[in-house]
N, CA, C and O atoms as CSV, one atom per row, in Angstrom:
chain,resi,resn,atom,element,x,y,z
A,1,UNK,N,N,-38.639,-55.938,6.953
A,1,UNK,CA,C,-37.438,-56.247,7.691
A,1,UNK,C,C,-36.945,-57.620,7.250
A,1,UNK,O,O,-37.615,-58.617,7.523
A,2,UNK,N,N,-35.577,-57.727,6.447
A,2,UNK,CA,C,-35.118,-58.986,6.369
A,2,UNK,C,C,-35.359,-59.538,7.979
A,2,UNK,O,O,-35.553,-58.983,9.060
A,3,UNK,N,N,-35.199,-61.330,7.376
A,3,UNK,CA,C,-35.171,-62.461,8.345
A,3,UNK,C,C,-34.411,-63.181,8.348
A,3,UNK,O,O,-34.052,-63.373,7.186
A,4,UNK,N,N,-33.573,-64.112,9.424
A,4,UNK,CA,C,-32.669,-64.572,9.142
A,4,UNK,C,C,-33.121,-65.834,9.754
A,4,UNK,O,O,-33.779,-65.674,10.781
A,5,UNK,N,N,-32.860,-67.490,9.237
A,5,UNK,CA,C,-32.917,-68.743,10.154
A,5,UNK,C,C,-32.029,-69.084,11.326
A,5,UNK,O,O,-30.816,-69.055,11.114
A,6,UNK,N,N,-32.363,-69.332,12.266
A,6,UNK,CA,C,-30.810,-69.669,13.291
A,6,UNK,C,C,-31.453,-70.744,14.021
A,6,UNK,O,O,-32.679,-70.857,14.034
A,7,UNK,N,N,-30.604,-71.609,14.683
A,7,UNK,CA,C,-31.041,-72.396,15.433
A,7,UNK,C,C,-31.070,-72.203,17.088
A,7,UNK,O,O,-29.943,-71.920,17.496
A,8,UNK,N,N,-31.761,-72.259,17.822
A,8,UNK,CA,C,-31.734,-72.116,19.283
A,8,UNK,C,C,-32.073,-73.266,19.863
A,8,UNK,O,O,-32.268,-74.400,19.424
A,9,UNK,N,N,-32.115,-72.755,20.995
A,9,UNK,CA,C,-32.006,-74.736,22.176
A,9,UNK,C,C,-32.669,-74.156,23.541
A,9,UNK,O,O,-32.164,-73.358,24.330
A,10,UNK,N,N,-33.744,-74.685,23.589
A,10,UNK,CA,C,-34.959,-74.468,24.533
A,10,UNK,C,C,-34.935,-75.562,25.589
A,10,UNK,O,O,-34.289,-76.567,25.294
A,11,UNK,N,N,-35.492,-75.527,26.682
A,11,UNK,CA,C,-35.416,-76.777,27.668
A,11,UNK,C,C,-36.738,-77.433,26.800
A,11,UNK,O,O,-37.307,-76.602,26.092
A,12,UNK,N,N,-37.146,-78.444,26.774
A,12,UNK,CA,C,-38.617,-79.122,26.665
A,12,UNK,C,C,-39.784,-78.611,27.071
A,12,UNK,O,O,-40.700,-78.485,26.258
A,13,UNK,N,N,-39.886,-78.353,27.982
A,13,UNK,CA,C,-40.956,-77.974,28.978
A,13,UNK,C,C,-41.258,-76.538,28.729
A,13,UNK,O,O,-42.365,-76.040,28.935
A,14,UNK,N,N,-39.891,-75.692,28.134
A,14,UNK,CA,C,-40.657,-73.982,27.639
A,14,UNK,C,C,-40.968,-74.406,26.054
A,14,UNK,O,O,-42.096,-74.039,25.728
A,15,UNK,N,N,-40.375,-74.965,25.184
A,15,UNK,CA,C,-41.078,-75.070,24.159
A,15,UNK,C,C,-42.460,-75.723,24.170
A,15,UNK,O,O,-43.311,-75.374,23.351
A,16,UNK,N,N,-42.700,-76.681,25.100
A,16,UNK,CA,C,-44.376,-77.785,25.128
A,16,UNK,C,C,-45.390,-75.995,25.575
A,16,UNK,O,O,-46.366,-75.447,25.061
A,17,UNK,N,N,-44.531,-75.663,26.683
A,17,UNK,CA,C,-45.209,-73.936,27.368
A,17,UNK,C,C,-45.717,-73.287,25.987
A,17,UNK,O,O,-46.914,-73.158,25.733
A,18,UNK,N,N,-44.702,-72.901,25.137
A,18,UNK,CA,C,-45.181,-71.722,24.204
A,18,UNK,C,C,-45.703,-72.846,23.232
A,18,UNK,O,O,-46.901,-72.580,23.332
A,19,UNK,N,N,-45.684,-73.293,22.867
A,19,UNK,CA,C,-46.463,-74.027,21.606
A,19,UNK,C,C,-47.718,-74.493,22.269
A,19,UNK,O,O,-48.214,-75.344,21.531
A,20,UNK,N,N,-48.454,-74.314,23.337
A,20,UNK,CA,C,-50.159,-74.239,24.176
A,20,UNK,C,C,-50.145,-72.843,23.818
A,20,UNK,O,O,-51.311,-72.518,24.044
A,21,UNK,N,N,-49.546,-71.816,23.400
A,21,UNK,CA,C,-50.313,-70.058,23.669
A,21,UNK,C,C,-49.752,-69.468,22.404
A,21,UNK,O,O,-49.848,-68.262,22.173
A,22,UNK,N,N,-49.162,-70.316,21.580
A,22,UNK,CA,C,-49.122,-69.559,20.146
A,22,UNK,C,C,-50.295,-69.484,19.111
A,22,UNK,O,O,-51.173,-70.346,19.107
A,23,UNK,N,N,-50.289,-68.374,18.183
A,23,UNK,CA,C,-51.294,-67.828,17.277
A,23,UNK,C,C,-50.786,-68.453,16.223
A,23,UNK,O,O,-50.073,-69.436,16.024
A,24,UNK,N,N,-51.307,-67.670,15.618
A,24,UNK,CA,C,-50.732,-67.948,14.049
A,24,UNK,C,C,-49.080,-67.462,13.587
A,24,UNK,O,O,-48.362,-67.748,12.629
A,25,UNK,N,N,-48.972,-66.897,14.371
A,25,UNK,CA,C,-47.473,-66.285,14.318
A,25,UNK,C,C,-46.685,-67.350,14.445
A,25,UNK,O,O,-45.875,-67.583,13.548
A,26,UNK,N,N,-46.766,-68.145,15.512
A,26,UNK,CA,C,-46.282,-69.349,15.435
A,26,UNK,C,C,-44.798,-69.222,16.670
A,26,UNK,O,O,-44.544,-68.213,17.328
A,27,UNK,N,N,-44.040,-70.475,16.702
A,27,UNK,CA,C,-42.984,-70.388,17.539
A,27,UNK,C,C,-41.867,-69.659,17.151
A,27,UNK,O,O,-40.985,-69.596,18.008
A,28,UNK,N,N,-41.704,-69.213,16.328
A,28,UNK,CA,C,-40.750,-68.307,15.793
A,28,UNK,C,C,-41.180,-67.123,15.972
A,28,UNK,O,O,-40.273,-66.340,16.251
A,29,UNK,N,N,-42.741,-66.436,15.902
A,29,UNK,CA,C,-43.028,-65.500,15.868
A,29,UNK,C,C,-42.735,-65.261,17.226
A,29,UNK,O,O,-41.867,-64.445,17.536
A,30,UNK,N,N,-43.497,-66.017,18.223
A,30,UNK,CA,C,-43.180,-66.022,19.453
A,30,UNK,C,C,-41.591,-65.855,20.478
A,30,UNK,O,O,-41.325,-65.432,21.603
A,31,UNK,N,N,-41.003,-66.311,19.604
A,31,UNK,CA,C,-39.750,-66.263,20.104
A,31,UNK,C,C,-39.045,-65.152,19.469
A,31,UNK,O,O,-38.171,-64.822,20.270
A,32,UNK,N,N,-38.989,-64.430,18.460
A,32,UNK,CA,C,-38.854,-63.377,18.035
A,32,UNK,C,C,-39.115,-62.191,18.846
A,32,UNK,O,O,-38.257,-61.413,19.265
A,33,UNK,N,N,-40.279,-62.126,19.016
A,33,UNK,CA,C,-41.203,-61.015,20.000
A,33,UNK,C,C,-40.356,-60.925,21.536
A,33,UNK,O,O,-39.838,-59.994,22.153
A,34,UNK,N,N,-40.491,-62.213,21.759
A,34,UNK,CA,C,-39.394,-62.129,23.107
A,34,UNK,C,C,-38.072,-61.729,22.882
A,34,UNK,O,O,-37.698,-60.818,23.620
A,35,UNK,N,N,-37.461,-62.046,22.272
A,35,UNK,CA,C,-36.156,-61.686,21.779
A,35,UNK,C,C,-36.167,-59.852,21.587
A,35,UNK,O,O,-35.233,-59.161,21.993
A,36,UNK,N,N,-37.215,-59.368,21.001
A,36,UNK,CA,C,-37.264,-57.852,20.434
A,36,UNK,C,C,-37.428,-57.238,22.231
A,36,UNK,O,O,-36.535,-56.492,22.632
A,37,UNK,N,N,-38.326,-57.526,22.982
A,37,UNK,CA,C,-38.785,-57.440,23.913
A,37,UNK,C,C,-37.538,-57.085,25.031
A,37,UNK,O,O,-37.487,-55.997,25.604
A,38,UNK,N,N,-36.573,-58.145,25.240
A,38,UNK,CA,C,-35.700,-58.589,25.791
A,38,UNK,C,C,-34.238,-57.361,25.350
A,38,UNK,O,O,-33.360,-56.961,26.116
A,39,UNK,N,N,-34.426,-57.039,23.940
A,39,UNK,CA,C,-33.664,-56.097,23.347
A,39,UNK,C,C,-33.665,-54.937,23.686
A,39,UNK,O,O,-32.624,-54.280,23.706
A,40,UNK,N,N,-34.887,-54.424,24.037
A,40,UNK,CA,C,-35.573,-52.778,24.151
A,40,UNK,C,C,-35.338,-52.982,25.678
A,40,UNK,O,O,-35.152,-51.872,26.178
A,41,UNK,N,N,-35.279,-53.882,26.527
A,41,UNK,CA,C,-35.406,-53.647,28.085
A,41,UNK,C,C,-33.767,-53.597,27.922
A,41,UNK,O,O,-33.350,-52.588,28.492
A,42,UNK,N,N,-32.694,-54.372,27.320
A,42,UNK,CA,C,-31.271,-54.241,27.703
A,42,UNK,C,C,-31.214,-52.762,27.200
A,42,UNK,O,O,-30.746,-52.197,28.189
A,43,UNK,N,N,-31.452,-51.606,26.060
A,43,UNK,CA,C,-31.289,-50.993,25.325
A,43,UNK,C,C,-31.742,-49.263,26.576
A,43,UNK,O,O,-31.324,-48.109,26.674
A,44,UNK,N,N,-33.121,-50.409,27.468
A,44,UNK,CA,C,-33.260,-49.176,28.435
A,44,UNK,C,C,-32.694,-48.964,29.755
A,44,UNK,O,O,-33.003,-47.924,30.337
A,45,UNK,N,N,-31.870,-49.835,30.347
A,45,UNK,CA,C,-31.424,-50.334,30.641
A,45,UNK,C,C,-29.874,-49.642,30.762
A,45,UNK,O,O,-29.124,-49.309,31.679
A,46,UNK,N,N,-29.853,-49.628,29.111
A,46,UNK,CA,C,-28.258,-49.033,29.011
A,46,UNK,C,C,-28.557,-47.643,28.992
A,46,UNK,O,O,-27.731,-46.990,29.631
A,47,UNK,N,N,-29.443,-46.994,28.484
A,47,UNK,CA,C,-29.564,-46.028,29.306
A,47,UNK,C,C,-29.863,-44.770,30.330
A,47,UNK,O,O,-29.520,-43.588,30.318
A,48,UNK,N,N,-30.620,-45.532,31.176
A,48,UNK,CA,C,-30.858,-45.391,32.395
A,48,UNK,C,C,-28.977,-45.839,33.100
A,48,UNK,O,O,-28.277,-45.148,33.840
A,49,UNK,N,N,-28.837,-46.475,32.818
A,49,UNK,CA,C,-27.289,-46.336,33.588
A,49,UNK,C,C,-26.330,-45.124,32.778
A,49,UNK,O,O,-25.628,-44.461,33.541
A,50,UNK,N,N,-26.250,-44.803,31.398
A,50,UNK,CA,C,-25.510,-43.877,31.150
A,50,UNK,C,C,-26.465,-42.551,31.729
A,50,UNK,O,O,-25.992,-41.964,32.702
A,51,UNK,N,N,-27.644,-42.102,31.237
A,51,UNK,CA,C,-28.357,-40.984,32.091
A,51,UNK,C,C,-27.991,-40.815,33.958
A,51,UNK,O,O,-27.870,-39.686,34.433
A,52,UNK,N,N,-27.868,-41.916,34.738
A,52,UNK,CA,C,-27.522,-41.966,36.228
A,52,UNK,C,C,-25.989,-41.830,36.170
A,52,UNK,O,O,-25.475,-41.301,37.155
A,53,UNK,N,N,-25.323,-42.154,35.348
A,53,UNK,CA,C,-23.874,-41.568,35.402
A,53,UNK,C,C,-23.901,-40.090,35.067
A,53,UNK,O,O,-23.320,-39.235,35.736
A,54,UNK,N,N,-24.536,-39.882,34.108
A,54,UNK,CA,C,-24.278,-38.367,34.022
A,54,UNK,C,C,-24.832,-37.227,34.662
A,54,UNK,O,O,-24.427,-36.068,34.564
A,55,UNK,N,N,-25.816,-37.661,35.342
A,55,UNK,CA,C,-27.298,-36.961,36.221
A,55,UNK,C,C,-27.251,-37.018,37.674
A,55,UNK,O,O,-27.711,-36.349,38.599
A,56,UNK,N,N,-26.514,-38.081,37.540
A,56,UNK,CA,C,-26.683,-39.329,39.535
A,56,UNK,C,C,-28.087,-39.954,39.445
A,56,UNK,O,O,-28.791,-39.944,38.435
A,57,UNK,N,N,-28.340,-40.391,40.402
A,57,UNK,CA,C,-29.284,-41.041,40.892
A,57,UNK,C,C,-30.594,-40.800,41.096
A,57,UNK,O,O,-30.623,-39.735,41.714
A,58,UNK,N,N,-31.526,-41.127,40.952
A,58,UNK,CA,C,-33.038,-40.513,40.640
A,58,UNK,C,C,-33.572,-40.678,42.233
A,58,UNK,O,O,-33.746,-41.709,42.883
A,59,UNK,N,N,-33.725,-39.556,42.535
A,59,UNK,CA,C,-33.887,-39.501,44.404
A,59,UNK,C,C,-35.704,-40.454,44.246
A,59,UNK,O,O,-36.429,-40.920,43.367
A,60,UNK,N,N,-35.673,-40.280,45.758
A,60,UNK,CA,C,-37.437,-40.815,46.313
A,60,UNK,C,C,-37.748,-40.329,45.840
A,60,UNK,O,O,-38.066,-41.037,44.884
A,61,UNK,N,N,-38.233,-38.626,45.469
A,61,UNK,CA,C,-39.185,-37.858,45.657
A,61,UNK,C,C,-39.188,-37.664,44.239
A,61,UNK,O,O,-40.368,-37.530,43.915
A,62,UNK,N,N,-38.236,-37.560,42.950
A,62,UNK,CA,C,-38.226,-37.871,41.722
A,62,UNK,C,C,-39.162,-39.166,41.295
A,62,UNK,O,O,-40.019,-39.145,40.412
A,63,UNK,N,N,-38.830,-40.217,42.063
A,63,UNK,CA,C,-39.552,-41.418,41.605
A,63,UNK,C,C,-40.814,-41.229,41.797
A,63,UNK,O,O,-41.654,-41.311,40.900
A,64,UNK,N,N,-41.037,-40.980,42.890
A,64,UNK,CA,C,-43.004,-40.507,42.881
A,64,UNK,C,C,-43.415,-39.746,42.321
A,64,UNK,O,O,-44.484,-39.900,41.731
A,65,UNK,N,N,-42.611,-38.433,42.282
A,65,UNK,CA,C,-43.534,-38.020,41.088
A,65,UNK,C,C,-43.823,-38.253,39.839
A,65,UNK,O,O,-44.892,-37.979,39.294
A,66,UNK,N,N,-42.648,-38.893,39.225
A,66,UNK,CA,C,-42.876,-39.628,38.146
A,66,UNK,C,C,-44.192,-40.618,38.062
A,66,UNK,O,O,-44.956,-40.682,37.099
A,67,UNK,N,N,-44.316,-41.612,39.662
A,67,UNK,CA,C,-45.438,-42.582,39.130
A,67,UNK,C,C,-46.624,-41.861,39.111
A,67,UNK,O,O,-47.637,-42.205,38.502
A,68,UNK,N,N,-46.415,-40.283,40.166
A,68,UNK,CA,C,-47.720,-39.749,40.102
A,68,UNK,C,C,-48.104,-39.182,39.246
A,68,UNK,O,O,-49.291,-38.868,39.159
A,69,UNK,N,N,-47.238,-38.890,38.387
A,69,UNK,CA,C,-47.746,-38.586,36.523
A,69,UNK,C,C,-48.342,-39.371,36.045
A,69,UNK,O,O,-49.457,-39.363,35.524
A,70,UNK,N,N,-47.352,-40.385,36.255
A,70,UNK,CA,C,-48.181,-41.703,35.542
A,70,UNK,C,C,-49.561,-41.958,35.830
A,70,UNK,O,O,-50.369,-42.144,34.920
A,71,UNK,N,N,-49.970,-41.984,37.385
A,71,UNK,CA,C,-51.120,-42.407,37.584
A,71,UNK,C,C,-51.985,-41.364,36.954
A,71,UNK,O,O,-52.969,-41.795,36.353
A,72,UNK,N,N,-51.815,-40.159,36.977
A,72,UNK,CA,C,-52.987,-38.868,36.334
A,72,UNK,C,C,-53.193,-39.166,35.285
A,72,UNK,O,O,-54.311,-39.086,34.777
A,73,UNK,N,N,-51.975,-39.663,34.590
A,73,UNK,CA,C,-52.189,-39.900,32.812
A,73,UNK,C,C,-53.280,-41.181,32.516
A,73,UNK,O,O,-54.275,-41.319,31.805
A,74,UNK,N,N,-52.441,-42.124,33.568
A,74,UNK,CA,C,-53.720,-43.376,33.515
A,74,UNK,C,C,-55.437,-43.690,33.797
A,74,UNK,O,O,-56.261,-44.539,33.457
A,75,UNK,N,N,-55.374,-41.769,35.087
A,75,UNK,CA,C,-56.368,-41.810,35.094
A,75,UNK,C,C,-58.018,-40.951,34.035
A,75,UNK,O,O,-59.234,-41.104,33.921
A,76,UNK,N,N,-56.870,-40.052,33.504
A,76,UNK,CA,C,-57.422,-39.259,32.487
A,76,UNK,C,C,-57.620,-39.801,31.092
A,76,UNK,O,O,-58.273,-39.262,30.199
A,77,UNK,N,N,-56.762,-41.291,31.014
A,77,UNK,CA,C,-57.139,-42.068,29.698
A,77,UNK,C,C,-58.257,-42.857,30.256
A,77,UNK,O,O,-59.179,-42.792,29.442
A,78,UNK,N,N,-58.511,-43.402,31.034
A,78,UNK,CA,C,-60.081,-44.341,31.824
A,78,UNK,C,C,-60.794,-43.176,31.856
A,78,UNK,O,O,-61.912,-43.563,31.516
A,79,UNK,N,N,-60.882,-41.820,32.073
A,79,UNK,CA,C,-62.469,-40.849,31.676
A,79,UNK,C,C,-62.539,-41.045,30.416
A,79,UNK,O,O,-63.621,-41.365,29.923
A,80,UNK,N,N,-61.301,-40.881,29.563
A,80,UNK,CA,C,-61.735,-40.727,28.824
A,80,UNK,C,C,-62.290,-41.672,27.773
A,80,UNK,O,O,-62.838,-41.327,26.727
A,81,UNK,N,N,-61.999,-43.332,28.338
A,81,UNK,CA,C,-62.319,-44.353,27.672
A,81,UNK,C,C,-63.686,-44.442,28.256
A,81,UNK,O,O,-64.596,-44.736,27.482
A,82,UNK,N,N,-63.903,-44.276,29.244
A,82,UNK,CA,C,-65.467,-43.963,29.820
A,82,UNK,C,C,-66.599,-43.504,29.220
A,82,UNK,O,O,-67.622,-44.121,28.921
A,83,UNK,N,N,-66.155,-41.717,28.991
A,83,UNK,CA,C,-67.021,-41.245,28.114
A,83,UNK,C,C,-67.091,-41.722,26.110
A,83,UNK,O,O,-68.008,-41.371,25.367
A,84,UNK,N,N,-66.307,-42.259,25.834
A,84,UNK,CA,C,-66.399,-43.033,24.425
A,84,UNK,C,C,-67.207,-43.819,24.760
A,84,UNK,O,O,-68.254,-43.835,24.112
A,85,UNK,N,N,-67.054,-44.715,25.826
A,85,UNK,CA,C,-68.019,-46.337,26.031
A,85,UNK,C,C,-69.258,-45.433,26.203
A,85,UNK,O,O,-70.076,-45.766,25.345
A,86,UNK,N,N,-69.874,-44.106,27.204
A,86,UNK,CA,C,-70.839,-43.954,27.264
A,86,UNK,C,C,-71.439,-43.466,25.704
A,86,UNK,O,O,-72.554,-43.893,25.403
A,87,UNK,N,N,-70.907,-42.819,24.981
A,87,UNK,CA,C,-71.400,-42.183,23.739
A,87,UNK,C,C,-71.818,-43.547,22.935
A,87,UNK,O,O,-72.777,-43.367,22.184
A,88,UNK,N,N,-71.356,-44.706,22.944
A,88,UNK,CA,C,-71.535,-45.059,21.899
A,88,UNK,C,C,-72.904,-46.244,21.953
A,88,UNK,O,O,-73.297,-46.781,20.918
């Protein structure tokens, strides 16, 4: 992926912040990542609002079941990280 230089303008106190918890990637890497991060949430974002325009609104009982998928899925990946940790 090309790269491009740009300049940005941080308060003091978040750059002193991320330059204590950067890797080797460094402050650019770091700030990059947020930036990509920040991209994919506006990107879902946009649409989840075009899907609720065209769908309506995701009732209560939609939303739970959704997390209650979620939780089965989360809980069937911990057996199964379980039984790996026990095999090995």
């Amino acid at each position: 992926m090309a790269t491009r230089k740009i300049t940005i303008t941080v308060p003091d106190e978040l750059l002193a912040s991320i330059k204590e918890r950067v890797d080797a990637r460094g402050v650019s890497g770091y700030i990059a990542a947020a930036a990509a991060h920040q991209d994919a949430m506006d990107r879902l974002r946009e649409l989840a609002g075009r899907l609720q325009e065209e769908y309506g609104p995701v009732t209560d009982d939609e939303q739970q079941e959704a997390l209650d998928r979620i939780a089965a899925i989360d809980r069937r990946h911990d057996e199964q990280r379980s039984h790996s940790d026990e095999a090995a």
